[in-house]
């Protein structure tokens, strides 16, 4: 069995590697050769933690496994990240554990890859301004991956606590781009692409704040009850998701579905667009919305890329297990 500690991940896979791995996996999901198992997520009644499993199987690549972990809100006081996860890969022929891989950085990279893929396929080719709502741990990964998809000329951002926006301003400096902290009206007026990446339980972005032609990647809502945008936006938009069941039950679409504004039949898997089975955006006036809920197969795809790279670089730690 191979062990890849968290500290090795950054040296093994790049954001571009993760984008390729996740894009292939979304296509396999749309092809029905890969599927996710139901998500388990429980408040364990200790350390205020939310703990769970995301798992799946890719029949083509024989990728079988799970990501186990969750959210420990008090970790930050002990110098640890609040989100903790580990990915386990199993041999699909024998069931033996093939690899244990640190999942923290990979989670950020695979989540950023998902919204970047949605921008690649759904945003207008001429998208000049990117808007980010949220400035937590995931936000810089989201922004960096998005900036690789279009020649954006400006970054605008909003966060409930504006002092946190400094981390996005740093990314803007890195890329030599102008950055502005704005209110939500300005953000909607200026941005061609909007990423939402917060842990909000109430809508932040209003339908009246979104212009025709905008592409929105809703990335923060991954649990029942969370919400980042008004459901009316989903009623107006063409909706895409990583996985339709998750989108309609734990993703941003859950609220529009509950309120009867849309049905899950109106949600298209992004993999269908990647495969060319769905046209995606049809004109420059459409609002496209990607509901990225985070699927186990994304984790398996990037963990497998890390394992392959560790083996080829000769840095994989093998243990007899
Ligand atoms: P974080 O705790 O580092 O940051 C949270 C962000 O949400 C901050 O910008 C904070 O200011 C903002 N926020 C908190 N409460 C808010 C409220 N009531 N209204 C508006 N903004 C609020 O978290 P993170 O690691 O950056 O993750 C952000 C979100 O993304 C979380 O909800 C997390 O569960 C989710 N997530 C989703 C995926 C996926 O695959 N879709 C993957 C990882 C994380």
Short mmCIF file of C-alpha atoms and ligand atoms in Angstrom, two decimals:
data_model
loop_
_atom_site.label_atom_id
_atom_site.label_comp_id
_atom_site.label_asym_id
_atom_site.label_seq_id
_atom_site.Cartn_x
_atom_site.Cartn_y
_atom_site.Cartn_z
CA UNK A 1 0.00 0.00 0.00
CA UNK A 2 1.20 3.50 -0.85
CA UNK A 3 1.04 6.41 1.57
CA UNK A 4 1.20 9.99 0.34
CA UNK A 5 1.34 12.43 3.25
CA UNK A 6 -0.37 15.80 3.00
CA UNK A 7 2.99 17.63 2.86
CA UNK A 8 3.96 15.86 -0.41
CA UNK A 9 0.83 16.73 -2.41
CA UNK A 10 1.88 20.23 -3.52
CA UNK A 11 5.02 18.82 -5.13
CA UNK A 12 3.14 16.09 -6.98
CA UNK A 13 0.11 17.60 -8.69
CA UNK A 14 -0.51 21.06 -10.15
CA UNK A 15 -3.86 22.83 -10.55
CA UNK A 16 -3.61 22.00 -14.29
CA UNK A 17 -3.15 18.26 -13.51
CA UNK A 18 -6.23 18.38 -11.29
CA UNK A 19 -8.28 20.14 -13.94
CA UNK A 20 -7.47 17.40 -16.46
CA UNK A 21 -8.28 14.63 -13.94
CA UNK A 22 -11.58 16.20 -12.85
CA UNK A 23 -12.66 17.03 -16.41
CA UNK A 24 -12.10 13.39 -17.46
CA UNK A 25 -14.02 12.19 -14.41
CA UNK A 26 -17.01 14.50 -15.10
CA UNK A 27 -17.11 13.10 -18.65
CA UNK A 28 -17.07 9.51 -17.28
CA UNK A 29 -19.91 10.39 -14.91
CA UNK A 30 -22.02 11.71 -17.81
CA UNK A 31 -21.14 8.57 -19.76
CA UNK A 32 -22.47 6.53 -16.78
CA UNK A 33 -19.20 4.62 -16.56
CA UNK A 34 -18.50 6.27 -13.21
CA UNK A 35 -20.94 6.86 -10.37
CA UNK A 36 -20.94 8.28 -6.85
CA UNK A 37 -22.36 6.46 -3.86
CA UNK A 38 -24.74 8.26 -1.49
CA UNK A 39 -22.98 10.81 0.74
CA UNK A 40 -22.82 10.18 4.48
CA UNK A 41 -22.44 13.26 6.66
CA UNK A 42 -23.12 13.30 10.41
CA UNK A 43 -22.80 15.75 13.29
CA UNK A 44 -20.92 13.40 15.65
CA UNK A 45 -21.76 15.29 18.84
CA UNK A 46 -18.10 15.78 19.71
CA UNK A 47 -15.84 18.80 19.08
CA UNK A 48 -18.78 20.29 17.13
CA UNK A 49 -17.52 18.19 14.22
CA UNK A 50 -19.29 17.24 10.99
CA UNK A 51 -17.86 13.95 9.72
CA UNK A 52 -18.63 11.91 6.64
CA UNK A 53 -17.73 9.94 3.52
CA UNK A 54 -17.86 10.66 -0.18
CA UNK A 55 -17.21 7.64 -2.36
CA UNK A 56 -17.65 6.16 -5.82
CA UNK A 57 -16.44 3.86 -8.57
CA UNK A 58 -15.09 4.57 -12.05
CA UNK A 59 -15.53 1.35 -14.03
CA UNK A 60 -13.34 2.51 -16.92
CA UNK A 61 -10.29 3.44 -14.87
CA UNK A 62 -11.08 0.92 -12.11
CA UNK A 63 -10.92 3.69 -9.55
CA UNK A 64 -12.65 2.70 -6.32
CA UNK A 65 -12.44 4.52 -3.04
CA UNK A 66 -13.62 7.20 -0.68
CA UNK A 67 -12.78 10.46 0.97
CA UNK A 68 -13.34 10.51 4.68
CA UNK A 69 -13.26 13.64 6.76
CA UNK A 70 -15.20 16.79 7.49
CA UNK A 71 -15.23 20.00 9.43
CA UNK A 72 -13.80 20.61 12.92
CA UNK A 73 -14.61 24.28 13.69
CA UNK A 74 -12.19 24.54 16.63
CA UNK A 75 -9.13 23.23 14.79
CA UNK A 76 -7.92 26.67 13.81
CA UNK A 77 -7.26 27.43 17.51
CA UNK A 78 -4.79 24.53 17.49
CA UNK A 79 -3.00 25.62 14.31
CA UNK A 80 -4.83 23.08 12.14
CA UNK A 81 -7.12 23.62 9.16
CA UNK A 82 -10.82 23.25 10.07
CA UNK A 83 -11.41 20.99 7.07
CA UNK A 84 -9.61 17.65 7.43
CA UNK A 85 -9.79 14.79 4.98
CA UNK A 86 -8.01 11.66 3.80
CA UNK A 87 -8.58 9.80 0.53
CA UNK A 88 -8.46 5.98 0.38
CA UNK A 89 -8.07 4.15 -2.93
CA UNK A 90 -8.86 0.44 -3.22
CA UNK A 91 -7.92 -2.20 -5.80
CA UNK A 92 -11.20 -2.77 -7.67
CA UNK A 93 -10.27 -6.41 -8.39
CA UNK A 94 -9.38 -7.49 -4.85
CA UNK A 95 -10.73 -4.83 -2.47
CA UNK A 96 -7.27 -4.36 -0.96
CA UNK A 97 -6.30 -0.85 0.09
CA UNK A 98 -4.03 0.56 -2.63
CA UNK A 99 -3.26 4.03 -1.29
CA UNK A 100 -3.89 6.48 1.55
CA UNK A 101 -3.55 10.05 0.38
CA UNK A 102 -3.68 13.36 2.30
CA UNK A 103 -6.88 15.04 1.12
CA UNK A 104 -6.74 18.65 2.33
CA UNK A 105 -4.92 20.38 -0.52
CA UNK A 106 -6.47 17.97 -3.02
CA UNK A 107 -9.96 19.02 -1.87
CA UNK A 108 -9.15 22.67 -2.58
CA UNK A 109 -7.58 21.81 -5.94
CA UNK A 110 -10.39 19.54 -7.11
CA UNK A 111 -13.04 22.09 -6.02
CA UNK A 112 -11.26 24.90 -7.85
CA UNK A 113 -10.89 22.62 -10.88
CA UNK A 114 -14.67 22.07 -10.97
CA UNK A 115 -15.57 25.76 -11.13
CA UNK A 116 -12.72 26.39 -13.58
CA UNK A 117 -14.11 23.66 -15.85
CA UNK A 118 -17.53 25.34 -15.69
CA UNK A 119 -15.93 28.64 -16.72
CA UNK A 120 -13.99 26.92 -19.51
CA UNK A 121 -17.16 25.46 -21.03
CA UNK A 122 -19.90 27.93 -20.07
CA UNK A 123 -18.60 31.48 -19.63
CA UNK A 124 -18.74 33.86 -22.57
CA UNK A 125 -15.42 33.74 -24.46
CA UNK A 126 -15.05 37.47 -23.92
CA UNK A 127 -15.29 37.60 -20.14
CA UNK A 128 -13.30 40.55 -18.82
CA UNK A 129 -14.19 40.83 -15.14
CA UNK A 130 -14.31 38.08 -12.53
CA UNK A 131 -16.26 38.55 -9.30
CA UNK A 132 -15.66 36.48 -6.17
CA UNK A 133 -18.11 36.27 -3.27
CA UNK A 134 -16.31 34.81 -0.26
CA UNK A 135 -12.75 35.12 0.99
CA UNK A 136 -12.17 31.99 3.07
CA UNK A 137 -9.65 29.18 2.62
CA UNK A 138 -11.05 27.95 -0.73
CA UNK A 139 -11.37 31.37 -2.32
CA UNK A 140 -7.76 31.85 -3.48
CA UNK A 141 -7.71 28.40 -5.10
CA UNK A 142 -10.97 29.25 -6.85
CA UNK A 143 -9.67 32.57 -8.11
CA UNK A 144 -6.30 31.27 -9.35
CA UNK A 145 -7.93 28.40 -11.28
CA UNK A 146 -10.54 30.76 -12.80
CA UNK A 147 -7.88 33.24 -13.94
CA UNK A 148 -6.34 30.47 -16.06
CA UNK A 149 -9.56 30.05 -18.06
CA UNK A 150 -10.12 33.51 -19.59
CA UNK A 151 -7.90 36.57 -20.05
CA UNK A 152 -9.67 38.42 -17.21
CA UNK A 153 -8.65 42.07 -16.90
CA UNK A 154 -10.05 42.86 -13.45
CA UNK A 155 -11.08 41.17 -10.18
CA UNK A 156 -13.94 42.45 -8.03
CA UNK A 157 -14.84 40.79 -4.73
CA UNK A 158 -17.19 40.91 -1.77
CA UNK A 159 -17.00 39.27 1.63
CA UNK A 160 -19.21 39.64 4.70
CA UNK A 161 -16.03 40.61 6.56
CA UNK A 162 -14.19 42.82 4.05
CA UNK A 163 -10.88 42.60 5.94
CA UNK A 164 -10.59 38.98 4.70
CA UNK A 165 -10.46 40.17 1.07
CA UNK A 166 -6.75 40.89 1.45
CA UNK A 167 -5.98 37.28 0.47
CA UNK A 168 -7.76 37.76 -2.89
CA UNK A 169 -5.97 41.08 -3.37
CA UNK A 170 -2.69 39.15 -2.98
CA UNK A 171 -3.71 36.84 -5.85
CA UNK A 172 -4.52 39.91 -7.97
CA UNK A 173 -1.02 41.29 -7.25
CA UNK A 174 0.52 37.93 -8.16
CA UNK A 175 -1.21 38.13 -11.57
CA UNK A 176 -0.68 41.88 -11.99
CA UNK A 177 -4.43 42.55 -12.20
CA UNK A 178 -6.47 45.42 -10.75
CA UNK A 179 -8.53 44.46 -7.69
CA UNK A 180 -11.51 46.18 -6.10
CA UNK A 181 -13.57 45.43 -3.01
CA UNK A 182 -17.15 46.24 -4.08
CA UNK A 183 -20.75 45.97 -2.88
CA UNK A 184 -22.94 43.26 -4.38
CA UNK A 185 -24.72 45.65 -6.79
CA UNK A 186 -21.39 46.68 -8.33
CA UNK A 187 -20.14 43.10 -8.35
CA UNK A 188 -23.19 41.96 -10.35
CA UNK A 189 -23.00 44.95 -12.72
CA UNK A 190 -19.31 44.46 -13.51
CA UNK A 191 -18.62 40.75 -13.35
CA UNK A 192 -18.95 38.51 -16.41
CA UNK A 193 -18.20 35.48 -14.21
CA UNK A 194 -19.14 35.18 -10.53
CA UNK A 195 -17.86 32.53 -8.12
CA UNK A 196 -19.65 32.11 -4.79
CA UNK A 197 -17.60 30.27 -2.16
CA UNK A 198 -19.02 30.94 1.31
CA UNK A 199 -20.60 28.93 4.11
CA UNK A 200 -23.74 31.06 4.10
CA UNK A 201 -27.17 29.68 5.00
CA UNK A 202 -29.04 32.62 3.42
CA UNK A 203 -29.00 34.01 -0.12
CA UNK A 204 -26.27 36.61 -0.63
CA UNK A 205 -26.57 37.40 -4.35
CA UNK A 206 -30.01 38.67 -5.47
CA UNK A 207 -31.61 37.99 -8.86
CA UNK A 208 -31.82 41.75 -9.49
CA UNK A 209 -28.02 41.96 -9.15
CA UNK A 210 -27.25 39.51 -11.98
CA UNK A 211 -26.86 40.74 -15.58
CA UNK A 212 -27.81 38.69 -18.67
CA UNK A 213 -24.84 36.73 -19.97
CA UNK A 214 -23.26 36.14 -16.57
CA UNK A 215 -21.79 32.77 -15.69
CA UNK A 216 -22.15 31.91 -11.98
CA UNK A 217 -20.28 29.08 -10.28
CA UNK A 218 -21.99 28.34 -6.95
CA UNK A 219 -19.35 26.40 -5.01
CA UNK A 220 -20.05 26.94 -1.31
CA UNK A 221 -23.35 25.07 -0.91
CA UNK A 222 -22.54 21.43 -0.24
CA UNK A 223 -24.95 20.62 2.62
CA UNK A 224 -28.67 20.73 3.26
CA UNK A 225 -29.70 24.24 4.33
CA UNK A 226 -26.71 26.16 2.94
CA UNK A 227 -27.53 28.84 0.37
CA UNK A 228 -25.61 31.54 -1.52
CA UNK A 229 -27.94 32.94 -4.21
CA UNK A 230 -31.65 33.72 -4.53
CA UNK A 231 -33.56 30.75 -6.00
CA UNK A 232 -35.02 33.13 -8.64
CA UNK A 233 -31.55 33.19 -10.22
CA UNK A 234 -31.80 29.45 -10.82
CA UNK A 235 -35.29 29.91 -12.30
CA UNK A 236 -33.77 32.33 -14.86
CA UNK A 237 -30.56 30.42 -15.54
CA UNK A 238 -29.56 27.38 -17.57
CA UNK A 239 -28.35 25.09 -14.78
CA UNK A 240 -25.42 22.69 -14.85
CA UNK A 241 -24.06 20.60 -11.99
CA UNK A 242 -21.33 18.13 -11.17
CA UNK A 243 -24.04 15.62 -10.15
CA UNK A 244 -27.78 16.13 -10.47
CA UNK A 245 -28.93 14.29 -7.34
CA UNK A 246 -26.49 16.12 -5.12
CA UNK A 247 -27.34 19.45 -6.77
CA UNK A 248 -31.07 19.00 -6.10
CA UNK A 249 -30.64 17.76 -2.51
CA UNK A 250 -27.52 19.33 -0.95
CA UNK A 251 -26.44 21.85 -3.59
CA UNK A 252 -27.54 25.37 -4.44
CA UNK A 253 -30.45 23.99 -6.51
CA UNK A 254 -32.07 22.40 -3.40
CA UNK A 255 -33.95 25.65 -2.60
CA UNK A 256 -35.29 26.28 -6.12
CA UNK A 257 -36.38 22.61 -6.30
CA UNK A 258 -38.06 22.78 -2.87
CA UNK A 259 -39.90 25.94 -3.87
CA UNK A 260 -41.07 24.36 -7.14
CA UNK A 261 -39.20 26.96 -9.25
CA UNK A 262 -37.27 24.23 -11.11
CA UNK A 263 -37.21 20.46 -11.28
CA UNK A 264 -34.09 18.30 -11.31
CA UNK A 265 -34.94 17.44 -14.94
CA UNK A 266 -33.82 21.00 -15.79
CA UNK A 267 -30.30 20.40 -14.44
CA UNK A 268 -27.64 19.14 -16.87
CA UNK A 269 -24.46 17.35 -15.84
CA UNK A 270 -21.41 19.40 -16.84
CA UNK A 271 -19.94 16.13 -18.15
CA UNK A 272 -22.54 16.15 -20.94
CA UNK A 273 -21.14 19.49 -22.13
CA UNK A 274 -17.56 18.20 -21.86
CA UNK A 275 -18.52 15.16 -23.97
CA UNK A 276 -20.29 17.34 -26.55
CA UNK A 277 -23.70 15.77 -25.81
CA UNK A 278 -25.09 19.14 -24.63
CA UNK A 279 -24.34 22.42 -26.33
CA UNK A 280 -23.89 24.38 -23.07
CA UNK A 281 -24.35 28.13 -23.51
CA UNK A 282 -26.30 28.98 -26.68
CA UNK A 283 -26.07 32.78 -26.70
CA UNK A 284 -24.34 35.70 -25.04
CA UNK A 285 -27.46 36.74 -23.12
CA UNK A 286 -28.06 33.50 -21.24
CA UNK A 287 -27.26 33.24 -17.57
CA UNK A 288 -25.43 29.96 -16.99
CA UNK A 289 -25.12 28.58 -13.45
CA UNK A 290 -22.87 25.74 -12.31
CA UNK A 291 -23.86 24.07 -9.04
CA UNK A 292 -20.64 22.50 -7.74
CA UNK A 293 -21.52 20.29 -4.80
CA UNK A 294 -18.30 18.27 -4.66
CA UNK A 295 -18.43 14.57 -5.53
CA UNK A 296 -16.34 11.66 -4.24
CA UNK A 297 -15.18 10.79 -7.77
CA UNK A 298 -13.44 14.17 -8.01
CA UNK A 299 -11.41 13.20 -4.95
CA UNK A 300 -10.56 9.79 -6.37
CA UNK A 301 -9.50 11.33 -9.69
CA UNK A 302 -7.02 13.79 -8.14
CA UNK A 303 -5.75 11.29 -5.55
CA UNK A 304 -5.07 8.79 -8.33
CA UNK A 305 -3.15 11.48 -10.27
CA UNK A 306 -1.05 12.13 -7.15
CA UNK A 307 -0.36 8.40 -6.69
CA UNK A 308 0.69 7.96 -10.34
CA UNK A 309 3.00 10.96 -10.07
CA UNK A 310 4.51 9.73 -6.77
CA UNK A 311 5.23 6.34 -8.35
CA UNK A 312 6.78 7.87 -11.47
CA UNK A 313 8.93 10.24 -9.40
CA UNK A 314 9.99 7.38 -7.13
CA UNK A 315 8.77 9.17 -3.98
CA UNK A 316 5.84 6.89 -3.09
CA UNK A 317 6.14 5.47 0.44
CA UNK A 318 5.22 1.77 0.26
CA UNK A 319 4.14 -0.14 3.38
CA UNK A 320 3.38 -3.82 3.72
CA UNK A 321 -0.28 -3.84 4.75
P1 LIG B 1 -13.86 29.16 5.31
O1 LIG B 1 -14.46 28.86 6.64
O2 LIG B 1 -12.40 29.32 5.18
O3 LIG B 1 -14.54 30.52 4.74
C1 LIG B 1 -15.93 30.72 4.81
C2 LIG B 1 -16.33 31.91 3.95
O4 LIG B 1 -17.75 32.11 4.08
C3 LIG B 1 -15.68 33.23 4.41
O5 LIG B 1 -15.52 34.06 3.28
C4 LIG B 1 -16.75 33.81 5.35
O6 LIG B 1 -16.64 35.20 5.50
C5 LIG B 1 -18.00 33.44 4.57
N1 LIG B 1 -19.21 33.39 5.40
C6 LIG B 1 -19.39 32.69 6.55
N2 LIG B 1 -20.63 32.87 7.02
C7 LIG B 1 -21.24 33.72 6.12
C8 LIG B 1 -22.54 34.29 6.05
N3 LIG B 1 -23.47 34.03 6.98
N4 LIG B 1 -22.83 35.10 5.02
C9 LIG B 1 -21.89 35.37 4.07
N5 LIG B 1 -20.65 34.86 4.08
C10 LIG B 1 -20.34 34.04 5.11
O7 LIG B 1 -14.42 28.05 4.34
P2 LIG B 1 -13.82 27.55 2.95
O8 LIG B 1 -12.91 26.42 3.20
O9 LIG B 1 -13.35 28.70 2.15
O10 LIG B 1 -15.15 26.92 2.28
C11 LIG B 1 -16.18 27.77 1.84
C12 LIG B 1 -17.41 26.93 1.57
O11 LIG B 1 -17.15 26.01 0.51
C13 LIG B 1 -17.87 26.08 2.76
O12 LIG B 1 -19.28 26.15 2.83
C14 LIG B 1 -17.42 24.69 2.39
O13 LIG B 1 -18.20 23.69 3.01
C15 LIG B 1 -17.61 24.73 0.90
N6 LIG B 1 -16.84 23.74 0.13
C16 LIG B 1 -17.42 23.23 -0.97
C17 LIG B 1 -16.75 22.30 -1.73
C18 LIG B 1 -17.40 21.76 -2.98
O14 LIG B 1 -16.89 20.81 -3.56
N7 LIG B 1 -18.44 22.36 -3.47
C19 LIG B 1 -15.48 21.88 -1.36
C20 LIG B 1 -14.88 22.46 -0.24
C21 LIG B 1 -15.58 23.40 0.50
#
